[in-house]
mmCIF file of C-alpha atoms in Angstrom:
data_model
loop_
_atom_site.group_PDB
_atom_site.id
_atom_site.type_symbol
_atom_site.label_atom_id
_atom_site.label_comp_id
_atom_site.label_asym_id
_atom_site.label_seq_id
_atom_site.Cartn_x
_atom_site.Cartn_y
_atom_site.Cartn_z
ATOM 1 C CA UNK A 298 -67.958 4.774 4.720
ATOM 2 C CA UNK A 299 -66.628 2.254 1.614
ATOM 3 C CA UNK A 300 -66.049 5.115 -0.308
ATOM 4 C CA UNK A 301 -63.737 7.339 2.075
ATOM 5 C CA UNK A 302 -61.671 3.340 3.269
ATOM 6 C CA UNK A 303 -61.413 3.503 -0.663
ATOM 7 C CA UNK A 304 -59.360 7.096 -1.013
ATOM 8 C CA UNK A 305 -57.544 6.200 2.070
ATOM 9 C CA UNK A 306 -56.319 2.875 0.640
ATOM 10 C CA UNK A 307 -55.636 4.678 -2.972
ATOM 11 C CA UNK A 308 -53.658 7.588 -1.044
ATOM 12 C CA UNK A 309 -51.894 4.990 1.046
ATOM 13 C CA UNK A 310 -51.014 2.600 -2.125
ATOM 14 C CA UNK A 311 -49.720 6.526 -3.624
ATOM 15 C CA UNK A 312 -47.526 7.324 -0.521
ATOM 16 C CA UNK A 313 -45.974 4.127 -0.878
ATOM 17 C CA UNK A 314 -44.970 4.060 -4.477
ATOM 18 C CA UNK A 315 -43.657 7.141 -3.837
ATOM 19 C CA UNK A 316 -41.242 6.386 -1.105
ATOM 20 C CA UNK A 317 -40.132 3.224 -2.986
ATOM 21 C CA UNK A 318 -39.165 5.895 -6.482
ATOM 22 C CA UNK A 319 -37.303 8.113 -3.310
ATOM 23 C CA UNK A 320 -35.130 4.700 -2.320
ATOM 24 C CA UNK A 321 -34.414 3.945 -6.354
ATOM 25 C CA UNK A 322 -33.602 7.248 -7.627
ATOM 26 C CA UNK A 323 -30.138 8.005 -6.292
ATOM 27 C CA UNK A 324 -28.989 4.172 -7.566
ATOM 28 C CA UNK A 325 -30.959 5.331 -11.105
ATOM 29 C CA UNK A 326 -29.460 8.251 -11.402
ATOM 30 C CA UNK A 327 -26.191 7.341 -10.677
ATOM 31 C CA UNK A 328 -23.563 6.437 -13.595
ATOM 32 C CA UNK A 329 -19.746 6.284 -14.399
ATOM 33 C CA UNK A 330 -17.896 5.836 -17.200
ATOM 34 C CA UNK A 331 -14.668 4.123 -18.667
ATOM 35 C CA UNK A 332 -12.266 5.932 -20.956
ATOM 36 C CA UNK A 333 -8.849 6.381 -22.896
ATOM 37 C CA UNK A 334 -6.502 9.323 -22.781
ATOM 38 C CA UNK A 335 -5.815 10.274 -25.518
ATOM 39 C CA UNK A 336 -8.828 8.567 -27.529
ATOM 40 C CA UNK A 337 -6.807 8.876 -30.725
ATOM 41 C CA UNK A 338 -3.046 9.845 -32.240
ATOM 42 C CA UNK A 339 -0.799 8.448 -34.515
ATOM 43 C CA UNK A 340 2.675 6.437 -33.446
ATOM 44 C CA UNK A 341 5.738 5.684 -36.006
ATOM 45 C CA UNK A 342 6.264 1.927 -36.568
ATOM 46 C CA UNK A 343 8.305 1.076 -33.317
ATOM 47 C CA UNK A 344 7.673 3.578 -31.318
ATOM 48 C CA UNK A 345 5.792 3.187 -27.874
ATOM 49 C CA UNK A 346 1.960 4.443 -27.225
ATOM 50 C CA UNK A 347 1.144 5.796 -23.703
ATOM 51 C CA UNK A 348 -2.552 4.931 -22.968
ATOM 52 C CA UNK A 349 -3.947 6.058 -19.730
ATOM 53 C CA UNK A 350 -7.343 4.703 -18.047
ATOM 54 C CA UNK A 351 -10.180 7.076 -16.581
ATOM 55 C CA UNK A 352 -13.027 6.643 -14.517
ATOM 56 C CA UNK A 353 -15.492 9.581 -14.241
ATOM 57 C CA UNK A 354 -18.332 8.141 -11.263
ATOM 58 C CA UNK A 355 -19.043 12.422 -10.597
ATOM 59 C CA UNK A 356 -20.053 12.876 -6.682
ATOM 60 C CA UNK A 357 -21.017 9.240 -6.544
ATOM 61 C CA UNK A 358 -18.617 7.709 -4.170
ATOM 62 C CA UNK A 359 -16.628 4.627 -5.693
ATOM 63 C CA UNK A 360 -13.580 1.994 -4.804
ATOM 64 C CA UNK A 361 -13.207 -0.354 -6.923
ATOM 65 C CA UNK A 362 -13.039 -0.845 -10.808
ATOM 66 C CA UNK A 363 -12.489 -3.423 -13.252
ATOM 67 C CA UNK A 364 -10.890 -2.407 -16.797
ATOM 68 C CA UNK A 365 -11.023 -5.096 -19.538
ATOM 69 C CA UNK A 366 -9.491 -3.959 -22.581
ATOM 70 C CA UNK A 367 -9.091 -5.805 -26.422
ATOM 71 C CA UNK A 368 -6.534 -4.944 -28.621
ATOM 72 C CA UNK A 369 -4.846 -6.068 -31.845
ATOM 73 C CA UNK A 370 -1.662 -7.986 -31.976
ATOM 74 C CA UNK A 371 -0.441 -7.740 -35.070
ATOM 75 C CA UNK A 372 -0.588 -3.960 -34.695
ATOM 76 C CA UNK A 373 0.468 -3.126 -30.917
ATOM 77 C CA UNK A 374 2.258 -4.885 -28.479
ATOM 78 C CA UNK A 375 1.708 -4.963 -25.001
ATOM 79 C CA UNK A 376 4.733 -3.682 -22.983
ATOM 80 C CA UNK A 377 3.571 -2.729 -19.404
ATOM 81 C CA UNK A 378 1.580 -1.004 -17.142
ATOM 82 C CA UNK A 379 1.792 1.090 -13.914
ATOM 83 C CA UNK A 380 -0.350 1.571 -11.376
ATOM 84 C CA UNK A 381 -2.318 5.056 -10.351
ATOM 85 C CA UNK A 382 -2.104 6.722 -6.714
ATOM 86 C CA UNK A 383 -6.010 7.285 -6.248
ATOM 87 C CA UNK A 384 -6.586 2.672 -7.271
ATOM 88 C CA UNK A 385 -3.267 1.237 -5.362
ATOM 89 C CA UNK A 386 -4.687 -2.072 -4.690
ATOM 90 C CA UNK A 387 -3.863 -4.514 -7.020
ATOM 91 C CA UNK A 388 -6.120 -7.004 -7.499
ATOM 92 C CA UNK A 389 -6.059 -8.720 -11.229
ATOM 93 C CA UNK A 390 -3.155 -7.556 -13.549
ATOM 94 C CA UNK A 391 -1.821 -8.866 -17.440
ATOM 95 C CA UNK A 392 0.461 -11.290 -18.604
ATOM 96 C CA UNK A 393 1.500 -11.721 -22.025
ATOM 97 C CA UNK A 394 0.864 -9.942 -25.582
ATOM 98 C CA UNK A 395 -2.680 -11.971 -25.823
ATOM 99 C CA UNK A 396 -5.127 -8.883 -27.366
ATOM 100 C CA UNK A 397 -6.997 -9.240 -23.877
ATOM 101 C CA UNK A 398 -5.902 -6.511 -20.503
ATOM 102 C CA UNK A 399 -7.428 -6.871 -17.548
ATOM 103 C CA UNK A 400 -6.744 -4.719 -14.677
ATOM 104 C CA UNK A 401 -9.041 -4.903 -10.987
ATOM 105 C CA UNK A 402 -8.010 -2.072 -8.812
ATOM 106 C CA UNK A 403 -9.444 -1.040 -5.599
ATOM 107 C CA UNK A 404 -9.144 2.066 -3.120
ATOM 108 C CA UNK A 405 -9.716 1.749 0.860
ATOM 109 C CA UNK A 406 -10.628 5.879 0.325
ATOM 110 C CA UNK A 407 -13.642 5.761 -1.683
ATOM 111 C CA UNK A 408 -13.350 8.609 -4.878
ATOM 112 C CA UNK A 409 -15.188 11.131 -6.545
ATOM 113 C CA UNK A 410 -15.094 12.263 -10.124
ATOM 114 C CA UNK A 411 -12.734 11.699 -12.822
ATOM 115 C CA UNK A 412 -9.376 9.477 -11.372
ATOM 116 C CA UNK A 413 -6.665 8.019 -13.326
ATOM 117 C CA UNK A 414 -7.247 3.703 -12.919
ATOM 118 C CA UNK A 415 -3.892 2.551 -14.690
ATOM 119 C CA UNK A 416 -1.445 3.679 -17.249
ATOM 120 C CA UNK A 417 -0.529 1.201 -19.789
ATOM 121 C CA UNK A 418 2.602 1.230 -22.701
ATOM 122 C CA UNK A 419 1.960 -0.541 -26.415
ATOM 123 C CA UNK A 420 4.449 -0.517 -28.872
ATOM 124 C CA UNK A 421 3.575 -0.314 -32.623
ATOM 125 C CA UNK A 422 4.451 -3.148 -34.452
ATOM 126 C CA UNK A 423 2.955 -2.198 -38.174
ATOM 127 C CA UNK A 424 3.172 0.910 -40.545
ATOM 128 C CA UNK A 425 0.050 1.154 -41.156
ATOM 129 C CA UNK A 426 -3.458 0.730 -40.123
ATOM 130 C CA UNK A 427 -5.959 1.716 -37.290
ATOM 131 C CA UNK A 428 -5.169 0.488 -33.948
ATOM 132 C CA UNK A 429 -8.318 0.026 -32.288
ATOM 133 C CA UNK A 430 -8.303 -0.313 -28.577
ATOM 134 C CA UNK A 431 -11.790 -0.896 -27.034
ATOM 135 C CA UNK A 432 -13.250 -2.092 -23.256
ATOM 136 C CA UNK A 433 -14.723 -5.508 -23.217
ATOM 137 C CA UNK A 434 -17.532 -7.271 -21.267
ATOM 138 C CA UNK A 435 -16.964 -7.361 -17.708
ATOM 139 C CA UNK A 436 -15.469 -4.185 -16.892
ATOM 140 C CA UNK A 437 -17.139 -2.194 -14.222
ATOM 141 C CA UNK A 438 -17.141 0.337 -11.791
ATOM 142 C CA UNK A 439 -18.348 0.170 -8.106
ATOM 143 C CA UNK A 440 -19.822 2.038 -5.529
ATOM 144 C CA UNK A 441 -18.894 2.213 -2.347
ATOM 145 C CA UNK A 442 -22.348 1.516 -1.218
ATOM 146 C CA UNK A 443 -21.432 -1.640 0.880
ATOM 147 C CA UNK A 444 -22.589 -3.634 -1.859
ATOM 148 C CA UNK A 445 -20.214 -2.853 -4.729
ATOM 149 C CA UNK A 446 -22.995 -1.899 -6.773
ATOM 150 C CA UNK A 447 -21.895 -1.657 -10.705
ATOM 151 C CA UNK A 448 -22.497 1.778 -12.034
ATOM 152 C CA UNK A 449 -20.685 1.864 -14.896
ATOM 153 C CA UNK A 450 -22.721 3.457 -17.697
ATOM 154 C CA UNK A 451 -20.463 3.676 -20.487
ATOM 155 C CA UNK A 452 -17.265 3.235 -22.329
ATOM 156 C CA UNK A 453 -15.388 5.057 -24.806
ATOM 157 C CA UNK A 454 -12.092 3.151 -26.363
ATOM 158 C CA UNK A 455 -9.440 4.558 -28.114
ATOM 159 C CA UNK A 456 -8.537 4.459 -32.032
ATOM 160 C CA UNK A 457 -4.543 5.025 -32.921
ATOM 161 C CA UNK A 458 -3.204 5.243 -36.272
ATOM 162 C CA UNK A 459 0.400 3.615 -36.900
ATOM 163 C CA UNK A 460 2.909 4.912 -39.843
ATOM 164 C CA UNK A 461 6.452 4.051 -40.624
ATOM 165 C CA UNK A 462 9.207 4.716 -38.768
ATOM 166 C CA UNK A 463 11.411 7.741 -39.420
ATOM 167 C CA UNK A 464 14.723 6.841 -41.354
ATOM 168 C CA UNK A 465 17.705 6.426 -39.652
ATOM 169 C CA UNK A 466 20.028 6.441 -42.198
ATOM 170 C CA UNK A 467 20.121 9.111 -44.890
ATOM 171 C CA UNK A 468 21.982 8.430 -48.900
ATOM 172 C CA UNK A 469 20.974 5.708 -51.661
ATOM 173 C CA UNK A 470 23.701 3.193 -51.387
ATOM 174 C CA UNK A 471 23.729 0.653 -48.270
ATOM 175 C CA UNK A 472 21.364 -0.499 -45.895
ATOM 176 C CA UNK A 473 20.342 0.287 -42.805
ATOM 177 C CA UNK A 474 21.942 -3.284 -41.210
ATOM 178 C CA UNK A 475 24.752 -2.090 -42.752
ATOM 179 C CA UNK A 476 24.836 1.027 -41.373
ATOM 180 C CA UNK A 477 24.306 -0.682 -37.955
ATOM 181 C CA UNK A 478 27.543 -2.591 -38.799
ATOM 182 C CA UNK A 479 29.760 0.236 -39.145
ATOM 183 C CA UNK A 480 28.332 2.152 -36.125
ATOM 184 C CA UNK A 481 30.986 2.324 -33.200
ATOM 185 C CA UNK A 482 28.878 4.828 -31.346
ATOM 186 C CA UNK A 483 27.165 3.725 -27.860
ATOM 187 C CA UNK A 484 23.531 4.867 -27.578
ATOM 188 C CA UNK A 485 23.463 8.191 -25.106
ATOM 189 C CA UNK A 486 21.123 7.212 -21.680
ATOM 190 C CA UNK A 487 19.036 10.083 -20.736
ATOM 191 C CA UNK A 488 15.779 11.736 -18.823
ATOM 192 C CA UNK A 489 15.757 8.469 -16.283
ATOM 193 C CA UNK A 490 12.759 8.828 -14.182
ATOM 194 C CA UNK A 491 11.359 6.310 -11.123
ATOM 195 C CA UNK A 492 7.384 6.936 -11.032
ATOM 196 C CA UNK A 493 4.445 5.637 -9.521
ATOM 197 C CA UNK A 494 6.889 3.614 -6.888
ATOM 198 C CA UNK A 495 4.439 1.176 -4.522
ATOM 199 C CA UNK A 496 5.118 -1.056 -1.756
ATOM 200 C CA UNK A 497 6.474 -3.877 -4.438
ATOM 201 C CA UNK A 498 6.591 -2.146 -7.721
ATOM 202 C CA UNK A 499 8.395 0.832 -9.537
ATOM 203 C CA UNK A 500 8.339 2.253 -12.941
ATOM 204 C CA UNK A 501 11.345 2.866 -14.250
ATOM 205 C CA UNK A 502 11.681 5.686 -17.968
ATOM 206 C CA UNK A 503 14.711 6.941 -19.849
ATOM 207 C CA UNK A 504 15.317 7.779 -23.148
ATOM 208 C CA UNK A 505 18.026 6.719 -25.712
ATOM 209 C CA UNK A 506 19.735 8.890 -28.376
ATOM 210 C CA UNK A 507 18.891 5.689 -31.037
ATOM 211 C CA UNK A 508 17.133 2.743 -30.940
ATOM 212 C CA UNK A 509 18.060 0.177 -28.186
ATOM 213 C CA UNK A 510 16.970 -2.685 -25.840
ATOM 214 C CA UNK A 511 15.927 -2.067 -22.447
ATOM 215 C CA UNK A 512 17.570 -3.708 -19.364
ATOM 216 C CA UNK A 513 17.541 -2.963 -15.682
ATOM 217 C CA UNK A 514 19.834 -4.526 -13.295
ATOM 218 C CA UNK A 515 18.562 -3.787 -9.582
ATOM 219 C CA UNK A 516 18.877 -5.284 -5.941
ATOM 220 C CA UNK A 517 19.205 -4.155 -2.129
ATOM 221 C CA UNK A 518 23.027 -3.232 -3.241
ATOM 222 C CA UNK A 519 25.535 -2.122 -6.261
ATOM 223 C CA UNK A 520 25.829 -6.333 -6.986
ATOM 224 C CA UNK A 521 22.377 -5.924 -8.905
ATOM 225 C CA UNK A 522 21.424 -9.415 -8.458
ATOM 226 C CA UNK A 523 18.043 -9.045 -10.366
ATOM 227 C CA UNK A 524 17.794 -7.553 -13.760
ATOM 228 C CA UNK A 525 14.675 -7.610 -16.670
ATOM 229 C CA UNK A 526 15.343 -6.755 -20.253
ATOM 230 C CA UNK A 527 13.430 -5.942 -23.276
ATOM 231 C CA UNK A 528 15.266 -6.770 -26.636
ATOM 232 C CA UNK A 529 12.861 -4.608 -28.818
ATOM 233 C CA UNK A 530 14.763 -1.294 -30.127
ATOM 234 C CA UNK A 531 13.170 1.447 -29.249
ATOM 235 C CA UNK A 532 14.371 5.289 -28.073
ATOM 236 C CA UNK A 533 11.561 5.598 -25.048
ATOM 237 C CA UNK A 534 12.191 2.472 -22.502
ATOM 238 C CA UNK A 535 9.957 2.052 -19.909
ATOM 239 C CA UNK A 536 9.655 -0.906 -17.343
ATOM 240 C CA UNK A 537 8.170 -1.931 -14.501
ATOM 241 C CA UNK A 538 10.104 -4.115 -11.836
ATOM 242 C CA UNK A 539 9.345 -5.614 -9.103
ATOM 243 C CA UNK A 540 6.420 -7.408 -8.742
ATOM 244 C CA UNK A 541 6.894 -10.671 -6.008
ATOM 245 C CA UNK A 542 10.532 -9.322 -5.456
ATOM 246 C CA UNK A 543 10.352 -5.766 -3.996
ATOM 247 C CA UNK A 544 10.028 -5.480 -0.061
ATOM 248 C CA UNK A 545 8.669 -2.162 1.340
ATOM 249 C CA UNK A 546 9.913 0.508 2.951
ATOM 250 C CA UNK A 547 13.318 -0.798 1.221
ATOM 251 C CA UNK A 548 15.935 1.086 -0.726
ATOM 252 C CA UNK A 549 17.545 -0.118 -4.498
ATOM 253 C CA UNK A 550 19.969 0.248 -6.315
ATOM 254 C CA UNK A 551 19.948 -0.060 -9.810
ATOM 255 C CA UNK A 552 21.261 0.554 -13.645
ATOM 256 C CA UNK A 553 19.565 1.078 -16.579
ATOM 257 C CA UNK A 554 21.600 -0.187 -19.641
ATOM 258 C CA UNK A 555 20.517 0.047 -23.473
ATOM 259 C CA UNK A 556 22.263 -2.010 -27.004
ATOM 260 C CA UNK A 557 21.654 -0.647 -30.162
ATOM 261 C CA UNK A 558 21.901 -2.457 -33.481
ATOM 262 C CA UNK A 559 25.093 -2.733 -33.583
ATOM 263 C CA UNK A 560 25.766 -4.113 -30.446
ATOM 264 C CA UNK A 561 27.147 -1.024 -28.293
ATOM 265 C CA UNK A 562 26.304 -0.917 -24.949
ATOM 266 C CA UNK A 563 25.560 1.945 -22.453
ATOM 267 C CA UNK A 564 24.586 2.277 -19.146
ATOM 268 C CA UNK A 565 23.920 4.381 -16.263
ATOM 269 C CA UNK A 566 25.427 4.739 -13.513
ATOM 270 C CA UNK A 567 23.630 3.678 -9.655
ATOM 271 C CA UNK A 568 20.961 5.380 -9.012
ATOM 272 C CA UNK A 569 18.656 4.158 -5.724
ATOM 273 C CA UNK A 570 14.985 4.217 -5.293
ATOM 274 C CA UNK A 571 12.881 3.540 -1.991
ATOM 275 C CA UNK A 572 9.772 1.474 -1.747
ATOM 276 C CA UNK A 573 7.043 2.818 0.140
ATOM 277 C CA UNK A 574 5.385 1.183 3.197
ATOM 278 C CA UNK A 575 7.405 0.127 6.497
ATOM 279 C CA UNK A 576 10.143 -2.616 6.508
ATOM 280 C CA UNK A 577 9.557 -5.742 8.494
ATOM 281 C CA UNK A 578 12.853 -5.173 10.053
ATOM 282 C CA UNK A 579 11.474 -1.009 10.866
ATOM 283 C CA UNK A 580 8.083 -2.608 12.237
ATOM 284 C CA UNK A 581 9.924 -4.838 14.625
ATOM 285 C CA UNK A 582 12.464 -2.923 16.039
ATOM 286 C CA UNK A 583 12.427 -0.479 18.858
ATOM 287 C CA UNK A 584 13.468 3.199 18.209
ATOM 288 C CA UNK A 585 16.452 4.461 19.884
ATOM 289 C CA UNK A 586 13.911 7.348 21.578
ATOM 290 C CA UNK A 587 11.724 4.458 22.942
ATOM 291 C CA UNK A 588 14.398 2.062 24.080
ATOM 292 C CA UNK A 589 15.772 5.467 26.628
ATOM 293 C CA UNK A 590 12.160 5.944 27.802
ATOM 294 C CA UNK A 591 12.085 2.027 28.818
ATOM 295 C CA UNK A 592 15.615 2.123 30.746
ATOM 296 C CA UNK A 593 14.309 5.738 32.382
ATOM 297 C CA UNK A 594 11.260 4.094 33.599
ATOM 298 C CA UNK A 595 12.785 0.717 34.922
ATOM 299 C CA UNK A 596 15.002 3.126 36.896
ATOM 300 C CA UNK A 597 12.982 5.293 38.006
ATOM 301 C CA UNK A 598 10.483 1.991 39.086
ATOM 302 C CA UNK A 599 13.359 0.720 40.851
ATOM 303 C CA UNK A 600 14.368 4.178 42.746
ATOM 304 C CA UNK A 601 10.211 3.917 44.002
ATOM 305 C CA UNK A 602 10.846 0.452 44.950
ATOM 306 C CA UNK A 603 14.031 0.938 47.202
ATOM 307 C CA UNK A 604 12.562 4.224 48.687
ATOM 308 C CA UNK A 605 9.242 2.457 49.591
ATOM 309 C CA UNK A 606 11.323 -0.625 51.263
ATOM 310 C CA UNK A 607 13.699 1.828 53.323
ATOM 311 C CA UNK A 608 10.848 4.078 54.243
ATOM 312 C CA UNK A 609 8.921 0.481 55.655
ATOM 313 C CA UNK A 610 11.978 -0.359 57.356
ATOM 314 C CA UNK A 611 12.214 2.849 59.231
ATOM 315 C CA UNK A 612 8.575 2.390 60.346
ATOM 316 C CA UNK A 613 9.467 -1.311 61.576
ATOM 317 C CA UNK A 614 12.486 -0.035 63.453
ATOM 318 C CA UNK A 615 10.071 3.145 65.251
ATOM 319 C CA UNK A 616 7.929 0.498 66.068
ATOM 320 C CA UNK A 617 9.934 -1.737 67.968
ATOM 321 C CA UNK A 618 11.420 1.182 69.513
ATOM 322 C CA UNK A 619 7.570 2.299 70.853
ATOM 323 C CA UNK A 620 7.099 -1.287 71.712
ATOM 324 C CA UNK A 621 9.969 -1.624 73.934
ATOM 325 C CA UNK A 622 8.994 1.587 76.216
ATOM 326 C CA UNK A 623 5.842 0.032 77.153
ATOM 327 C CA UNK A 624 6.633 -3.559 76.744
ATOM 328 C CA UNK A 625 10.419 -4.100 78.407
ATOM 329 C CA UNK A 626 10.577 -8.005 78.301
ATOM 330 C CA UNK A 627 9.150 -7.926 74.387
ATOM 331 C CA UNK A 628 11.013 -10.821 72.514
ATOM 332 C CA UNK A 629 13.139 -10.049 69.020
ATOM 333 C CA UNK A 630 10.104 -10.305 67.111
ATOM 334 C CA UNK A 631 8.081 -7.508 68.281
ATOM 335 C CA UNK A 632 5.748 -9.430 70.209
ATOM 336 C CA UNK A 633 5.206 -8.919 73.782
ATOM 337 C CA UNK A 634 6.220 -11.736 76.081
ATOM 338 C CA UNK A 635 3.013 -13.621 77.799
ATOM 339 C CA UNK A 636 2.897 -13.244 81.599
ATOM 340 C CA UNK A 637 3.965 -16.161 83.530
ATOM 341 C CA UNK A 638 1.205 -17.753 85.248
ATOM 342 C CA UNK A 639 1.234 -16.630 89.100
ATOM 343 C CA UNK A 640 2.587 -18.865 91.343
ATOM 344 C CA UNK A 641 -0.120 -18.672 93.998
ATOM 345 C CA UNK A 642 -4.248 -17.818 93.195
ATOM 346 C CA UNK A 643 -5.929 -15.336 95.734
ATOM 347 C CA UNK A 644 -6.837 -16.172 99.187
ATOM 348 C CA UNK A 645 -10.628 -16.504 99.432
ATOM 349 C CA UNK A 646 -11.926 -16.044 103.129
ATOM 350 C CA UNK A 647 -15.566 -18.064 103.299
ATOM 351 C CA UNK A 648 -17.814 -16.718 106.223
ATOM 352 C CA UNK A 649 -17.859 -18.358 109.604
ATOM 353 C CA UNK A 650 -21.510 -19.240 110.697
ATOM 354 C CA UNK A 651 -22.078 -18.431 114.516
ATOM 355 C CA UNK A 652 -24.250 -20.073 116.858
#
């Protein structure tokens, strides 16, 4: 009898570990990563660097993910960043060319596989050297488990070399300032692009035939009463406005207007952009549609009213008339008239006792 409570105890102990390695497994298994596209490249002294984020979770359901990114200043510059479709919510975002990004984004939908996190624009600032770009402590990725469990796995950064810029002046004698002093010609604006427009941010990309700054002048009409510029010279401009200004579900207008060197100017002409989401003013008011629908059924509550008052009179009115056949002296009111008391009682005749 000890023995066989013994193997039932061992089995029991067995079946137990078991189902506990069943519970862990799918959290074990599980894994995402963090990663650059493209993981390498060269970019000309100047020039801008495109870096896009991944996160790969496979079928493991995620929504939410924390990028933390290092980066050296003396060879890039931060410029800006844009937000991705499948991670709208904006939770943490960069300020300043500090060597340190960090970027929390969430989803409401939870995702699968490899998504796009955030897009982010350096500019080269050196000719030379290897640009190292790397994700730091704290970044992770979560599942959508209920607990935001971190399952990020592993990283892999991105490594860019930088080289000098192309001439832009060709001959021996001079200088390229002086060059830029006897230029008369206005940079040519071209390609301009809105992308990856939210409820309170757009980026805004164009292209310039020659080095330039970067300025957009934007607002809810052609006055352009907001406007964010970039002095660097560069041919690809990108920006992104908007952040604590934009309203959704709201169209604006704006320019985008580029200096070269030498001080001439272009810019575009207006060009409008919508905000997506629903207006405050679009929440609150009542479509035309709905405001006809209230008026038809007020009047058509009010055509029920009057026809259930006349058809109440009518049954009043039949009433009295009914009343009157079988009650002559009825009063005004409807209500028959009491009976006068009778002048006289009945004449009661008591037996007379003979004797």
């Amino acid at each position: 009898m000890h023995r066989l409570t013994k193997i039932f105890l061992t089995c029991l102990v067995c079946s137990a570990l078991a189902l506990q390695a069943l519970r862990v497994a799918p959290a074990m298994a599980a894994g995402a990563t963090l990663y650059l596209s493209p993981g390498s490249g060269s970019v000309a002294n100047g020039s801008n660097l495109v870096v896009k984020v991944y996160e790969d979770s496979g079928s493991t359901q995620v929504n939410a993910v924390q990028a933390n990114l290092t980066y050296p200043t003396n060879l890039l510059s931060y410029v800006s960043y844009a937000s991705s479709s499948a991670f709208s919510i904006e939770a943490e975002n960069p300020s300043g060319n500090t060597g340190s990004l960090r970027f929390a984004r969430g989803s409401i939908a939870a995702r699968t596989g490899a998504q796009l996190v955030v897009t982010i624009t350096f500019r080269a600032v050196a000719s030379s050297g290897t640009a190292n770009v790397s994700f730091s402590s704290g970044s992770s990725v979560n599942a959508a488990d209920g607990s935001g469990t971190n399952i990020l796995s592993g990283t892999n950064g991105g490594k860019y070399t930088l080289s000098k810029a192309a001439a832009t002046s060709s001959g021996s004698s001079g200088s390229s300032s002086s060059a830029a002093k006897g230029d008369k010609t206005a940079p040519k604006i071209s390609d301009i692009k809105v992308a990856v427009i939210t409820d309170t941010s757009a980026l805004i990309s164009w292209k310039t035939s020659e080095p330039a700054t970067s300025e957009i002048s934007y607002g809810e009409d052609t006055k352009h009463q907001i406007s964010t510029t970039d002095t660097q010279l560069m041919t690809d401009h990108q920006i992104t406005i908007g952040f604590g200004v934009l309203a959704a579900g709201t169209t604006y207008y704006f320019k985008v207007k580029s200096t070269d060197a030498a001080g001439n100017k272009a810019e575009s002409k207006d060009l409008t952009f919508r905000t997506t989401g629903v207006s405050p003013q679009d929440d609150n008011a009542q479509p035309a549609d709905s405001k006809k629908g209230f008026y038809l059924a007020a009047g058509a509550a009010a055509l029920l009213a009057a026809t259930a008052g006349s058809a109440l009179l009518i049954k009043r009115r039949r009433a009295r008339t009914e009343l009157k056949k079988h009650f002559p002296d009825s009063d005004n009111n409807s209500n028959p008239t009491p009976p006068s008391p009778p002048s006289s009682g009945p004449t009661i005749i008591y037996p007379t006792n003979k004797t």
